[in-house]
Amino acid sequence: MVQYDAPAIEKKWQTRWAEANSFAASSDITKPKYYVLEMFPYPSGRIHMGHVRNYTLGDVVARFRRAKGFNVLHPMGWDAFGLPAENAAIERGAHPGSWTRENIASMRVQLKSMGLAYDWDREFATCEPDYYQHEQLMFLKFLEKGLAYRKESWVNWDPEENTVLANEQVVDGRGWRSGAIVERRRLSQWFLKITEYADDLLASIETLDRWPERVRLMQHNWIGKSEGARVEFRLSGNTVPLDAIEVFTTRPDTLFGASFIAVAANHPLALAVAENSKEAVDFIAECAKLGTSEAAVETAKKRGFDTGLSVEHPLISGKTLPIHIANFVLMEYGTGAIFGCPAHDQRDLDFANAYNLPVTPVVLPENTDPTDFIITDEAYTGPGTLINSGDWDGLDVESGKQVALDALEGLGAGTRETTFRLRDWGVSRQRYWGCPIPIIHCDDCGAIPVPVGNLPVTLPEDVDFSKPGNPLANHPSWKHTSCPSCGKAAIREQDTFDTFFESSWYFLRYADPKSAHGFSREAAEYWMPVDQYIGGVEHAVLHLLYSRFFTRALGEVGYLDLAEPFAGLMTQGMVCHQTYQDKDGKWLFPTEVTQNGDSWRHGETGEAVRAGRIEKMSKSKRNVVDPEIIIETYGADTARLFMLSDSPPERDMEWTESGVEGASRFLKRIYRMANDDSLPATGTTPPTEGEGIELVRAAHKAMYGLSQDIEGLRFNRAVAQLHTLANAITDTKGASPSITAARRFAIETLVQLISPLAPHIAEEMWNALGHQTMLADSGWPTADESLIADNVIEIAVQVNGKLRDTITLPRDCPKQDAEDAALASPTIVRYLDKQAPKRVIVVPNRIINVVV
RNA sequence: GCGGGCGUGAUGGAAUGGUAGACAUAACGGACUUAAAAUCCGUGGGCCCUAGGCCGUGGGGGUUCAAGUCCCCCCGCCCGCACCA
């Protein structure tokens, strides 16, 4: 009996594929292409199960398409800039560059052990000047076209570390490392004008028909187009150097219900008030501690500061509204000021209740008595008719909006306006490990682009992480240079790009990774768009939206002509595992725990262990399984097969030991089938009739079903097809020539069908079955559709929608015959109880429903 | 707070509005074995259990000949929110 030796088999075929360069994309652009891409990894040092899942999914698609005759591009590389490298530098003294490159080297070995069909010749790392120099040029071209600009913006500032913090580094308002209270600070930063494309990015979501609906919705909401009005409220006094406040609203219909004006803490009016008020200064400082994230701002308790100033209501003469500075108004959205209508906006109501401001309902829900309609702590945001609104009374909300807009425009107090929630993309980061922004600051000439001939601006290698702050700013010489315009001494920009910059065009680089121009137009236009992009749903908005923007911006500056970068998108779910804690609440690794029936014990101490919830694998909860150990123990094919079984790819999956065992057992089982000495010789023709025919049909059904399932990315069902075929092979007993010929055919089919999922064992079995050619080069079997459909079908018969009997009928039999057969069934006759059926519904080949 | 998703046997899941639970995992029974593992065969939603029947897709309502699937309301859990990638 041949033993299934996964490590030996996997090593053998990985070497063969590499020697034959089996998975290199061809430059023959006359062939139909297929571009499969998985989101490239950050080189953290070791692969985790999320990677295994992601790359297995992509590999199945790549191998399947290749077998079907496509010229497949399936590349891999490294998203190599980022914060963890700097943390390693601070915590362990490692240089970000060497730390990253070592991580890449070890992860590459791990990835290769998975047997992924990558074209490794196209690999690159974004931290190398050979990559990032191109984006420096792209940035300068954006700048020329006005797609990049500089403005002041807010950052989280850690006063102890003298550094800018990412939102994730702010924990409960404090710096994660220092514990110091984080402040908001204004810095001058570079922005890309993504808002220029807001309408196009929104409208084109329609064309992304192979994207998950939820991602399209998220992008839609993120862009957040809202139509409304800009309304001017004139100040009634003149104690500040401003005569009016501009407010953006989507609800001009509720203007009569306005009871206050609220401005952002960094609104010009707030700053003007602060010049003469200590309390205002304190309140603004308080708001600055909130952090910069939207979630922090919106979940914070609504607080405000009454400036003592007021504005005139534009429609009600003599009425004034107080102006507050409020912590829930964002300067980045709209005009940084709102009018509060507490009755019909929850935030405004919370605020009004806290500060005793009046609440006037102006929209009455249908079928409600105005005298009973009182707003206490729940705002009414639904439809209705206007009340308490002068001439507008009786209008419905929608027409009220139009009438309000006309009125405001007539009075010169407001204009129709469309705003987007989408903000321009701030790309400046005050960090070392990123692509330097190619700008030189001159006292006389201002911000001057580095001349194209002087690119790339490379990072200095000798940096010091022991001092607080940005090492690029602390570097003794790197920043000093001369102004390209006037020649005087000048200073380099010390900020680097957001790492989303690199990932916004890497898919283009793969098309032509050695190009001196980033990528060539021809290669990009042949390979793009990516036919199937696969990655985590956490990228549903930012990375995908930035890439869509980049594609447009690069088109604008002449790099290519492409509507959308990713034609098909699949977002995979997370890999989860049960969590375990000991009696002290300390998290335990699954390898430390042994299960005994329903209870768990610590493997060494024998102490009882509490098995907790199934959660996303994370280092902090220790519920992780190391892919390397799984691959060593069971083999990559087992790991891959288990990843694909059971859970649909877009859903979260649970990693279980028994599941891995099950996948391993299945592979061993089919390995035995393929090594069966009693099979007839290679090339034996399968029977076309007689006793083996049912097994042949089962093989064709599997070919058809599995191909459909892979095309539809339903890999769990594809695995079920394989099980069903394997079971059919096992169930077919007998040794007649017809049966053994059918069995060989079914086993060969099974081997071909499993090859995209478990490629190494498939090659080995193909070889054992007597084939000299590599399975990877053997094409894809096509089902004979005449063998798929059964000739007789079991059809359910319902009485009043309840299943009462099943009858067997020939396929596609006439409706009347089906009805007669159903009504002749003794069971049905009994249910009819001698009454004539009222109605009989016959759905051919499916169901018959008798209505009594 | 806003936005998005998910909820079906003990478990992961399957099901163009048409026989709910394909396929697998755990469990149980049997065969083989001195024994165990492996392997093979079988049982496998719940209840009343007699042919048979009743109830079942988070909860409640509705549309339909027919609802896991469509519509409305509610509950629970998970994810994202612009400097993590």
Coordinates of C-alpha atoms (C1' of nucleotides) in Angstrom, one line a residue, chain A residues 79 82-83 155 164 166-168 189 221-222 293-294 298-299 421 423 429-431 499-500 613 646-647 658 665 716-717 723 727 794 796 802 804 831 841 846-847 849, chain B residues 1-7 11-16 18-20 22-26 38-41 52-55 65-66 77-85:
Chain A
D79 CA 3.4 46.2 0.7
G82 CA 4.4 51.0 7.2
L83 CA 4.3 51.5 10.9
V155 CA -3.4 65.4 13.5
V164 CA 2.0 62.3 15.3
A166 CA -2.3 57.2 14.0
N167 CA -5.9 56.9 15.2
E168 CA -5.2 53.3 16.2
Q189 CA 0.0 68.7 4.7
N221 CA -22.2 55.9 1.7
W222 CA -18.6 56.8 2.1
S293 CA -11.6 60.0 14.3
E294 CA -15.2 60.4 13.4
E298 CA -19.8 61.1 17.3
T299 CA -19.9 58.9 20.3
R421 CA -19.0 63.4 2.8
R423 CA -12.9 64.5 1.9
R429 CA 2.7 61.1 7.2
Q430 CA 5.3 62.3 9.7
R431 CA 7.2 59.1 9.5
T499 CA 1.2 53.7 2.5
F500 CA -2.1 53.6 0.7
R613 CA -16.1 32.2 22.2
D646 CA -17.4 24.1 4.6
S647 CA -17.5 27.9 4.7
S658 CA -11.2 18.0 13.3
R665 CA -8.6 11.9 5.5
N716 CA -17.3 25.1 -0.5
R717 CA -19.8 23.6 -2.9
H723 CA -16.9 14.4 -2.1
N727 CA -18.6 8.7 -2.7
E794 CA -38.6 12.3 -8.5
A796 CA -42.8 16.2 -4.9
K802 CA -47.6 20.6 2.4
R804 CA -47.6 14.5 1.0
Y831 CA -56.0 13.6 1.1
I841 CA -50.1 23.8 -10.1
R846 CA -40.0 20.3 -9.8
I847 CA -43.2 20.2 -8.0
N849 CA -49.2 21.4 -5.7
Chain B
rG1 C1' -23.4 58.0 17.0
rC2 C1' -23.4 56.8 11.6
rG3 C1' -22.7 52.9 8.0
rG4 C1' -22.5 47.7 6.6
rG5 C1' -23.1 42.4 7.4
rC6 C1' -24.8 38.0 9.7
rG7 C1' -28.6 34.7 12.3
rU11 C1' -21.2 22.1 14.6
rG12 C1' -19.6 24.4 9.5
rG13 C1' -22.9 24.9 6.0
rA14 C1' -26.6 23.5 1.2
rA15 C1' -31.2 25.0 -1.0
rU16 C1' -33.3 29.7 -9.7
rG18 C1' -41.0 24.9 -5.5
rU19 C1' -39.3 17.9 -1.5
rA20 C1' -35.4 22.4 4.3
rA22 C1' -26.6 18.5 -0.2
rC23 C1' -21.5 17.8 1.5
rA24 C1' -18.7 17.6 5.8
rU25 C1' -17.4 17.7 11.2
rA26 C1' -18.7 15.8 16.1
rA38 C1' -6.5 3.6 10.5
rU39 C1' -10.2 1.7 7.3
rC40 C1' -15.1 -0.1 5.9
rC41 C1' -20.7 -0.4 6.8
rG52 C1' -48.7 7.8 10.0
rG53 C1' -48.9 12.6 12.0
rC54 C1' -47.6 17.3 14.3
rC55 C1' -43.8 21.2 14.9
rC65 C1' -51.2 27.8 -4.6
rA66 C1' -46.2 27.6 -2.2
rC77 C1' -23.9 39.1 17.5
rC78 C1' -19.8 40.9 14.4
rC79 C1' -17.2 44.5 11.3
rG80 C1' -15.8 49.6 9.3
rC81 C1' -15.5 55.0 10.4
rA82 C1' -10.5 58.6 6.8
rC83 C1' -2.8 58.4 10.2
rC84 C1' -3.2 50.2 11.0
rA85 C1' -2.6 47.6 6.6

